[in-house]
Short mmCIF file of C-alpha atoms in Angstrom, two decimals:
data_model
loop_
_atom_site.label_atom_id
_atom_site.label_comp_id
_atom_site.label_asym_id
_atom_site.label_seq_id
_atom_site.Cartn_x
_atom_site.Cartn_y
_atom_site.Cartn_z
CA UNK A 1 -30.55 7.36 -25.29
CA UNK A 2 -30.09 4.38 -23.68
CA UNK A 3 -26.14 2.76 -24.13
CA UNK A 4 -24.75 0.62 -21.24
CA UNK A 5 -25.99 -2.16 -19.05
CA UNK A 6 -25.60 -2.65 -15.35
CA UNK A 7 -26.16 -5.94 -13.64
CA UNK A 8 -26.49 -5.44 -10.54
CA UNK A 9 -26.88 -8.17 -7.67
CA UNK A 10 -27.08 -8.35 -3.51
CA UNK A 11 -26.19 -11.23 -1.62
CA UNK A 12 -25.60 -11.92 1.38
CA UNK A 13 -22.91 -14.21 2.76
CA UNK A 14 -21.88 -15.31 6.00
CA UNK A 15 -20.69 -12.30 8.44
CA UNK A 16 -17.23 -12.23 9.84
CA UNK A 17 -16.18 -11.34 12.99
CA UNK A 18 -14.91 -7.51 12.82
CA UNK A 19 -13.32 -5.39 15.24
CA UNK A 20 -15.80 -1.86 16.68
CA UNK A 21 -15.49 0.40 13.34
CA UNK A 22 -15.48 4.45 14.89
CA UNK A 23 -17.69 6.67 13.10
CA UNK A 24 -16.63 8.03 9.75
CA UNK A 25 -18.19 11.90 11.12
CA UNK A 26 -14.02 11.52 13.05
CA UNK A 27 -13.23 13.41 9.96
CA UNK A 28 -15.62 15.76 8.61
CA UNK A 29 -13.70 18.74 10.57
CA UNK A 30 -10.33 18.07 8.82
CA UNK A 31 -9.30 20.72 6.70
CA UNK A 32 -9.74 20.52 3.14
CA UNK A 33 -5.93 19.81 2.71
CA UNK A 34 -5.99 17.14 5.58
CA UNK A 35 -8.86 15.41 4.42
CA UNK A 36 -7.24 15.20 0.62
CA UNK A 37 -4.22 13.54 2.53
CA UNK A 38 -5.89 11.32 4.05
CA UNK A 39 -8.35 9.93 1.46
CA UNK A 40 -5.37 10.04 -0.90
CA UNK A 41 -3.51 6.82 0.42
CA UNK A 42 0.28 6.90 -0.61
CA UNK A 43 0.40 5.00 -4.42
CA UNK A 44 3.01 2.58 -4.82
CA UNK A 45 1.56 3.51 -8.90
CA UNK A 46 -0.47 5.88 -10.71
CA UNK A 47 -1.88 6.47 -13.63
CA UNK A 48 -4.60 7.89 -15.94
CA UNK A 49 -7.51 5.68 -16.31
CA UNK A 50 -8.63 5.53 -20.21
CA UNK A 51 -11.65 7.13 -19.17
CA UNK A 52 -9.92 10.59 -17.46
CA UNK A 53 -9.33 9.35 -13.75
CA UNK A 54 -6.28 9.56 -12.04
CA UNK A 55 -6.22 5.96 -10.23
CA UNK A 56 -4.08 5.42 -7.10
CA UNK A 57 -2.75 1.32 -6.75
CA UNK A 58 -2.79 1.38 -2.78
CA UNK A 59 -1.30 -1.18 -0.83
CA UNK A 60 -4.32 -3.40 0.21
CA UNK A 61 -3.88 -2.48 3.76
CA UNK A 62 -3.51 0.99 3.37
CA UNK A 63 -7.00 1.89 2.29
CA UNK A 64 -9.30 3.91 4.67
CA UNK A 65 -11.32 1.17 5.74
CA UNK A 66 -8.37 -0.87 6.96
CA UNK A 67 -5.57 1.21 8.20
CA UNK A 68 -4.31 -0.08 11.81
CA UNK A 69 -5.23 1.76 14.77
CA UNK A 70 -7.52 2.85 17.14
CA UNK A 71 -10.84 2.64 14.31
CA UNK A 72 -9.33 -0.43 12.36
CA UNK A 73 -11.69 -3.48 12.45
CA UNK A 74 -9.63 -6.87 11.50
CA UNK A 75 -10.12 -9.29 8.58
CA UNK A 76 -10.44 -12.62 10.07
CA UNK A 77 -9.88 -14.89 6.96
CA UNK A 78 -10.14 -17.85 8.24
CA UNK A 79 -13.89 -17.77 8.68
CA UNK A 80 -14.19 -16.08 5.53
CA UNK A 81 -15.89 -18.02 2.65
CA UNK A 82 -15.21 -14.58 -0.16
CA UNK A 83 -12.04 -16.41 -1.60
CA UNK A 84 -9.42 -13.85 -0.13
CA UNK A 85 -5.76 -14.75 -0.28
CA UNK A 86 -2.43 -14.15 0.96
CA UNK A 87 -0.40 -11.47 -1.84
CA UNK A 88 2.55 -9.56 -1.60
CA UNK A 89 2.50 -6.49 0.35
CA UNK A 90 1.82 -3.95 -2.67
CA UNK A 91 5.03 -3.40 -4.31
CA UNK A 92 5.27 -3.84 -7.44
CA UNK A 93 7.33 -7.25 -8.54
CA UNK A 94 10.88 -6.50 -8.42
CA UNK A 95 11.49 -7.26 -12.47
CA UNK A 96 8.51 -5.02 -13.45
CA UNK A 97 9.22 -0.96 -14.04
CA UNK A 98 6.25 1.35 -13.78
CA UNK A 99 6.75 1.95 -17.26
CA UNK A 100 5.64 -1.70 -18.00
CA UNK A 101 2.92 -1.96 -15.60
CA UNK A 102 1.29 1.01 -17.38
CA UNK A 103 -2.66 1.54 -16.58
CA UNK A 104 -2.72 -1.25 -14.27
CA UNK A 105 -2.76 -1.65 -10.42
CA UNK A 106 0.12 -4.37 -9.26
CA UNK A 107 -0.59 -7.77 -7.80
CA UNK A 108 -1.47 -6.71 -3.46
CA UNK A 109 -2.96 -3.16 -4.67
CA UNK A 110 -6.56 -2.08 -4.84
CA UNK A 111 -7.56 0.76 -7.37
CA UNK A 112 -8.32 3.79 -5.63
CA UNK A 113 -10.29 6.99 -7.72
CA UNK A 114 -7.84 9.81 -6.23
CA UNK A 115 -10.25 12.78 -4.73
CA UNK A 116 -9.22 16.15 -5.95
CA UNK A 117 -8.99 19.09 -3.59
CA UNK A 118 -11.46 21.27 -6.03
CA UNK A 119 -14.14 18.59 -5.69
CA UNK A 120 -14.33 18.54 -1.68
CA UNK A 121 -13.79 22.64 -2.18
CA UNK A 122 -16.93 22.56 -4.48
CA UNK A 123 -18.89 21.15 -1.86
CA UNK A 124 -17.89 23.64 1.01
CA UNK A 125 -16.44 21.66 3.52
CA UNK A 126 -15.35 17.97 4.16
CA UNK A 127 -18.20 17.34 6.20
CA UNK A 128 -20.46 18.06 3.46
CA UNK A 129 -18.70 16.27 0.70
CA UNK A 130 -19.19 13.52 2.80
CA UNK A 131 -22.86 13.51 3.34
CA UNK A 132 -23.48 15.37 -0.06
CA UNK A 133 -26.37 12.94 -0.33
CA UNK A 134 -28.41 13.61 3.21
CA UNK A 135 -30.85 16.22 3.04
CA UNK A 136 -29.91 19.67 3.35
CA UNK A 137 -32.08 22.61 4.55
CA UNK A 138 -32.14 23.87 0.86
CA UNK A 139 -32.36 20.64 -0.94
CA UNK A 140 -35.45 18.72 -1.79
CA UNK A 141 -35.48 14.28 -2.95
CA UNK A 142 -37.98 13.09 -4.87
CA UNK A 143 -38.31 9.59 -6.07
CA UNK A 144 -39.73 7.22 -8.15
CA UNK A 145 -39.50 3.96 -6.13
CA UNK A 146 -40.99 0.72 -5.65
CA UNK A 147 -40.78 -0.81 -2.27
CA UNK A 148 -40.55 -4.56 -1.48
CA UNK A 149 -41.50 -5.54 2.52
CA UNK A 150 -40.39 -8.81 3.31
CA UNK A 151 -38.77 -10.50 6.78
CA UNK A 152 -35.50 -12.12 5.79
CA UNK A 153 -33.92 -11.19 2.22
CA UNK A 154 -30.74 -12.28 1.61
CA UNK A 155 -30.19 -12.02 -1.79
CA UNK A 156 -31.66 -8.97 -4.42
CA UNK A 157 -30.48 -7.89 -8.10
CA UNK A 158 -32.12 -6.24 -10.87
CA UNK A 159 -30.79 -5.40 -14.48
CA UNK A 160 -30.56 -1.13 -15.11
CA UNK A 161 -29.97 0.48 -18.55
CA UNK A 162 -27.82 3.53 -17.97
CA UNK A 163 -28.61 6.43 -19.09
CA UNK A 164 -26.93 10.29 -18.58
CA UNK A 165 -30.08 12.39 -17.43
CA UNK A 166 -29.94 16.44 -17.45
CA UNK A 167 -28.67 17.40 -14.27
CA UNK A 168 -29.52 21.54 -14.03
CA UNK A 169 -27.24 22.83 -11.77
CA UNK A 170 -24.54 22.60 -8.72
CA UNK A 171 -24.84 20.20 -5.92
CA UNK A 172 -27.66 18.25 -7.67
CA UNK A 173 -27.35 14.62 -8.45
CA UNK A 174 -29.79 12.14 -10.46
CA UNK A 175 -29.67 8.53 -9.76
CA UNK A 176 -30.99 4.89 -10.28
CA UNK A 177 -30.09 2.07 -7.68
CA UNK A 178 -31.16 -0.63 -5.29
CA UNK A 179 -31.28 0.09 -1.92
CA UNK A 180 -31.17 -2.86 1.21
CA UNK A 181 -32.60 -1.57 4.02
CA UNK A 182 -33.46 -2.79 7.75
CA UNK A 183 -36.06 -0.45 8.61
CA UNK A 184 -36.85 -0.12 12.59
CA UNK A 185 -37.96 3.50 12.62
CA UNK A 186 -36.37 6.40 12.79
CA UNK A 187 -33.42 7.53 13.44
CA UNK A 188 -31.99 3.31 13.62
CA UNK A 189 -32.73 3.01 9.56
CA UNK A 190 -29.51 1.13 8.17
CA UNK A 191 -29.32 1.27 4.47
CA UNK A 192 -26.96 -0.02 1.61
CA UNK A 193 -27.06 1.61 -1.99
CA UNK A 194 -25.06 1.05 -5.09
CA UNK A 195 -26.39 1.86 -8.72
CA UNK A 196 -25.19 4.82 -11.14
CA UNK A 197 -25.43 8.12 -10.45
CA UNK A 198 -25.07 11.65 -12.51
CA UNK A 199 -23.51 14.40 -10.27
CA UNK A 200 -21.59 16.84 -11.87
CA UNK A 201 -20.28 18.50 -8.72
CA UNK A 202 -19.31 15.88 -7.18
CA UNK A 203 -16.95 13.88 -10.33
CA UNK A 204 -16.30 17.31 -11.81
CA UNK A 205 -18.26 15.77 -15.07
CA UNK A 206 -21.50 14.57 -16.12
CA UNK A 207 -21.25 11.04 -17.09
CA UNK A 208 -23.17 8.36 -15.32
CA UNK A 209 -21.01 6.36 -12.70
CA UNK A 210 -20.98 3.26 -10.15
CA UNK A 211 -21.50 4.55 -6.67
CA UNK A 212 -22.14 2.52 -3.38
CA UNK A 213 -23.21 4.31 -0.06
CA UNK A 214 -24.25 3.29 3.47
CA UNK A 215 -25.63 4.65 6.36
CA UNK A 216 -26.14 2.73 9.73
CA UNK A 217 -28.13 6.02 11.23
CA UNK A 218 -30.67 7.16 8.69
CA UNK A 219 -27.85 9.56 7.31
CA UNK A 220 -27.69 11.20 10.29
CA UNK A 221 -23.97 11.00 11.60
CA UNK A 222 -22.70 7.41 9.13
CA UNK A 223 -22.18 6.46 6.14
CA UNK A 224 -20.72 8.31 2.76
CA UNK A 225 -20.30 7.19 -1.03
CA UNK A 226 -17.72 5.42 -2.32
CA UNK A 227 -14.68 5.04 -0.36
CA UNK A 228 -14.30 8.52 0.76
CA UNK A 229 -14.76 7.83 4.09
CA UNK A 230 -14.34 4.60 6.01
CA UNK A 231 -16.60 1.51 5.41
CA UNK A 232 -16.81 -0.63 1.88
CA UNK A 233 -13.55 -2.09 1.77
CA UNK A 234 -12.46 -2.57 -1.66
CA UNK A 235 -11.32 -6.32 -2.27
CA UNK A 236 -7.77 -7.20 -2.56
CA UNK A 237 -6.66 -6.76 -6.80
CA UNK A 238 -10.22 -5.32 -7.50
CA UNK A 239 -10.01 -4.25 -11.06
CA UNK A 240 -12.65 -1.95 -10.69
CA UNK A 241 -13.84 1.05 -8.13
CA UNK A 242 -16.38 2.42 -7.07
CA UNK A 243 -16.71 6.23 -8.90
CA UNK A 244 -16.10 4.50 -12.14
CA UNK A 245 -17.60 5.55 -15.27
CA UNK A 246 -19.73 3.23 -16.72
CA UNK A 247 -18.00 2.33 -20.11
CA UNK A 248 -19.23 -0.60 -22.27
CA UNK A 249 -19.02 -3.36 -19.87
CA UNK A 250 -21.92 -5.29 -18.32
CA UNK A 251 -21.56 -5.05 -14.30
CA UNK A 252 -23.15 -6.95 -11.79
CA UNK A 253 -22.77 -6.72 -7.94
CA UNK A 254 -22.85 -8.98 -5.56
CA UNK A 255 -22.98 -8.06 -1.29
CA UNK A 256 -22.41 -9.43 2.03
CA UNK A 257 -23.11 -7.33 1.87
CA UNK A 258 -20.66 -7.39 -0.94
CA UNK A 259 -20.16 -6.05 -4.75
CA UNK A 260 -19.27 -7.64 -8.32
CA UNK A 261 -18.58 -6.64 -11.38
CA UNK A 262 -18.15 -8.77 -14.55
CA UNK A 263 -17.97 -11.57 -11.65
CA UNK A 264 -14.55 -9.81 -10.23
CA UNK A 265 -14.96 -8.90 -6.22
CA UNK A 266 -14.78 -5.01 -6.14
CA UNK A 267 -15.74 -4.68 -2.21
CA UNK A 268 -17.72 -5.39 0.66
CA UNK A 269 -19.49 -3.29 3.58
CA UNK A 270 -18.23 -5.55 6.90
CA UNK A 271 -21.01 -6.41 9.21
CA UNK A 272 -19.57 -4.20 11.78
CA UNK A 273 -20.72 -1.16 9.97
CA UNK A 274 -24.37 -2.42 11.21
CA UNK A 275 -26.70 -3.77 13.86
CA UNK A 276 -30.03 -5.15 12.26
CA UNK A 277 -28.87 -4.96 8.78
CA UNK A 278 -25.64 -7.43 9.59
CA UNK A 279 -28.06 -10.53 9.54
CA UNK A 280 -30.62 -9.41 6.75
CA UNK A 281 -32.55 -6.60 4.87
CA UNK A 282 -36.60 -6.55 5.45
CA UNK A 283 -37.34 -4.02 2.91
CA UNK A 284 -35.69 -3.65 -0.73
CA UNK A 285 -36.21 -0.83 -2.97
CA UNK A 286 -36.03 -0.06 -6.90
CA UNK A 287 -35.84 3.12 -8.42
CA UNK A 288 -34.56 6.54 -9.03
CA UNK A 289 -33.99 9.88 -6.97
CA UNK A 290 -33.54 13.29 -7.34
CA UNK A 291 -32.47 16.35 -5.45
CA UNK A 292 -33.06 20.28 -6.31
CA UNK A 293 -32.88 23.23 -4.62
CA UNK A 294 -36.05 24.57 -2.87
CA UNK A 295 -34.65 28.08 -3.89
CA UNK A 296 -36.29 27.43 -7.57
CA UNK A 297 -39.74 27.36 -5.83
CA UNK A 298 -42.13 29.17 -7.61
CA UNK A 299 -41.20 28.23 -10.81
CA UNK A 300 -40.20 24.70 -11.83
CA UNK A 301 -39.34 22.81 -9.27
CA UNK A 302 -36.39 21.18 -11.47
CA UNK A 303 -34.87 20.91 -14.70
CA UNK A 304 -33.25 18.02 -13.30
CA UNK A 305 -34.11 14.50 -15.36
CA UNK A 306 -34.51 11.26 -13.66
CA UNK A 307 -33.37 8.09 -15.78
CA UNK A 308 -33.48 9.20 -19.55
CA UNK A 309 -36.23 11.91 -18.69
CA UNK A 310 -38.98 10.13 -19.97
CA UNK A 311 -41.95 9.22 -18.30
CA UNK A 312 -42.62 5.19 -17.52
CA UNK A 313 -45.38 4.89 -20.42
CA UNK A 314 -43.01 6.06 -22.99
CA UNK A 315 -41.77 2.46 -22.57
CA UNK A 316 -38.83 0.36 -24.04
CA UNK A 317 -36.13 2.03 -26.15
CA UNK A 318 -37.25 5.65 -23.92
CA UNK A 319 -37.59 5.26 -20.33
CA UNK A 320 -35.62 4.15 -18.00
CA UNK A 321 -35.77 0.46 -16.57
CA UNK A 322 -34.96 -2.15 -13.85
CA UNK A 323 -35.63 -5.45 -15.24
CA UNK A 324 -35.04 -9.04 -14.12
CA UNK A 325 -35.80 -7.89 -11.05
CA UNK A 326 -35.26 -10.62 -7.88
CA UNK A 327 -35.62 -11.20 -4.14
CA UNK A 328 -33.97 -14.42 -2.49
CA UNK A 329 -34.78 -15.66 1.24
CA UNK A 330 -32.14 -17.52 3.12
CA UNK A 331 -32.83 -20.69 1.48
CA UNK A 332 -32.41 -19.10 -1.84
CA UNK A 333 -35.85 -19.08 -2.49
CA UNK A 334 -37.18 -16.64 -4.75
CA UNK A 335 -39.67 -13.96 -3.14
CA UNK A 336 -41.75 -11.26 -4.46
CA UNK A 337 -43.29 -9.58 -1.53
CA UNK A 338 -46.44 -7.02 -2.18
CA UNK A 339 -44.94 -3.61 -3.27
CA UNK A 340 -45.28 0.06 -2.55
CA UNK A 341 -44.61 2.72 -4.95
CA UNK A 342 -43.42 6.01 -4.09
CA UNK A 343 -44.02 8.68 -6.07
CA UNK A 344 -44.25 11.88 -4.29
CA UNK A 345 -44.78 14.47 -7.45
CA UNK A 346 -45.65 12.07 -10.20
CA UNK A 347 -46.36 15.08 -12.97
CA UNK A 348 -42.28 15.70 -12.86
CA UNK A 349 -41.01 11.79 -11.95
CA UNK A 350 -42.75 8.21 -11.91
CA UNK A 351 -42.90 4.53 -12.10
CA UNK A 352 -44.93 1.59 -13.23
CA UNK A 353 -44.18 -2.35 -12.68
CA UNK A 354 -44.83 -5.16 -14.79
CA UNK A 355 -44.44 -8.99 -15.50
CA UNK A 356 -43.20 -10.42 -18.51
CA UNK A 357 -43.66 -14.57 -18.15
CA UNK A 358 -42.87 -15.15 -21.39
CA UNK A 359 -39.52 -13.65 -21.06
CA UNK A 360 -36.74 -14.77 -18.41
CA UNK A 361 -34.18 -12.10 -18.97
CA UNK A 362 -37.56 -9.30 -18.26
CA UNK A 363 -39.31 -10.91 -15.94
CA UNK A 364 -40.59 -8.87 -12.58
CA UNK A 365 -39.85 -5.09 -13.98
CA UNK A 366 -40.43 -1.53 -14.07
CA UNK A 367 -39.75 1.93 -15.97
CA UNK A 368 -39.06 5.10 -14.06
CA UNK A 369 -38.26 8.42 -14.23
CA UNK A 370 -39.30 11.91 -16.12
CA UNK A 371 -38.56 15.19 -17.36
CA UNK A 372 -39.12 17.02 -13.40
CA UNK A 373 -39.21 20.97 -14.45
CA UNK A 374 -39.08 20.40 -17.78
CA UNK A 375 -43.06 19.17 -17.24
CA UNK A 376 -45.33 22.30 -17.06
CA UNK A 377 -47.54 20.46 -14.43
CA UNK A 378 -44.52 20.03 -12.26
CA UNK A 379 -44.89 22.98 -10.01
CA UNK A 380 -45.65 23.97 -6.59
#
């Protein structure tokens, strides 16, 4: 069943100068023990998150995406209009033990979900955990998506209930989320994602959590999820992270691409990550995927649920939904631009939209998802 909420919200705000940002693919060759070093930041304080994480509080400076040297793009706040402000370096205040600051990051710090070395083993290499969600030669996506085409987007939300879908087996993953993309053609497709996600492989459990992921090359050499590679820069005494479970709280996001929740600044993805999608997105999308191994073929394709596992007519109360669902231009004008659903096997996973005008907080929606294998017409 249905039991969280997850307010979600893109906007775009005015780009600031960055410095060139190397590839992330620098290092998908590390070792295993390398790469757990170097995603690990040193703590200055850590502790066990309520829900089972193991949080790092990094030094602001010290994450991935800002780390000086030859890959470090600068943070030019003076012609920054995201509120950021001078704090002490990280340490923790001089009259404060770590016994008192308990399950909290310190004033300077950013929360940090510390990577074990099982979960990048589970994946086979670093490389892989890092593009865990590009296609792989045995893997198959579906989705159940609804595409809005529109020149000049600055702003798009929608309001997701979360639910925790069946997820069959390793290195599978079931998902709903909004994806911003600037769509030129192959292989120059720049996307930016955030949403919830079940992946069981990847967390090392099978509760729905917030994820973000880019990719400035249609997943080809950029991008990853989270902060496990460089990119979304987490904002300076975040109080949440990206990999977090979704508890009771409402979230909402907010991009500059940048990323609220509860109206707190979690992150950002800098403008030097991208070319066309720096300015604007021309092409939004709602929905849900799925992945599965093409080694079930022959039978059912895919135990593998998307959104509760219900089908879209089931409605309210059983199926999955976006609703309140909005597109702003740069004058912060709403937009609703024709759509284009995507529903490549729509006996295991589908969608239908809707408008409620009687009812602000529904509005422009739609319910997704299904039961995939668990569907006796969903073979091949």
């Amino acid at each position: 069943m249905a039991f969280r909420m997850f307010h979600l919200v893109f906007t775009y705000v005015l780009s600031m100068p960055f410095m060139i940002l190397v590839s992330p693919s620098e290092v998908g060759n590390m070792s295993i023990h390398d790469y757990i070093s170097y995603v690990n930041p040193p703590a200055v304080h850590n502790y066990e998150h309520d829900n089972g994480d193991n949080i790092l509080c990094v030094k602001f400076t010290d994450q991935i995406s800002l780390r000086p040297g030859k890959q470090q793009y600068g943070y030019h706040k003076k012609n920054s209009n995201m509120g950021w402000r001078d704090t002490p370096a990280g340490e923790p205040s001089s009259n404060m033990s770590g016994s008192e600051l308990g399950k909290r990051c310190p004033e300077g710090t950013v929360s940090v979900m510390e990577i074990k070395y099982e979960q990048v083993e589970s994946a086979g290499s670093v490389n892989k955990f890092l593009r865990r969600k590009m296609i792989e030669s045995n893997q198959v996506h579906e989705y159940a998506v609804a595409q809005f085409s529109n020149e000049g987007v600055y702003r798009a939300q929608g309001v997701f209930n979360i639910w925790q879908p069946y997820v069959a087996s390793d290195g599978i993953f079931s998902l709903g989320q909004i994806w911003l993309v600037h769509d030129q053609g192959l292989p120059t497709r720049q996307t930016i994602e955030a949403g919830w996600e079940v992946f069981p492989s990847h967390y090392g459990d099978s509760r729905p959590r917030l994820f973000v992921y880019w990719t400035a090359d249609n997943y080809k050499s950029t991008g990853c999820r989270n902060v496990e590679c460089r990119g979304f820069v987490l904002f300076n005494g975040a109080q949440y992270y990206p990999g977090q479970p979704i508890e009771q709280e409402i979230l909402e996001g907010n991009a500059i691409w940048s990323l609220y929740i509860q109206n707190k600044i979690v992150g950002y993805w800098p403008g030097a990550l991208f070319s066309s999608l720096a300015e604007s997105t021309n092409l939004v999308e709602y929905g849900g995927e799925v992945v599965y191994s093409t080694n079930d073929i022959g039978t059912p394709l895919s135990k593998t649920h998307m959104g509760s596992g219900y089908f879209p007519k089931e409605g309210f109360s059983k199926a999955a939904y976006i609703r309140d669902i909005q597109m702003h231009n740069s004058i912060d004008t709403l937009v609703y631009p024709q759509e284009n659903i995507i529903a490549g096997k729509p006996p295991c996973y589908n969608l239908t939209l809707g408008i409620d005008n009687t009812n602000p907080e529904w509005g422009h929606y739609m319910f997704f998802g299904g039961p995939g294998g668990d569907n006796p017409s969903c073979l091949n």
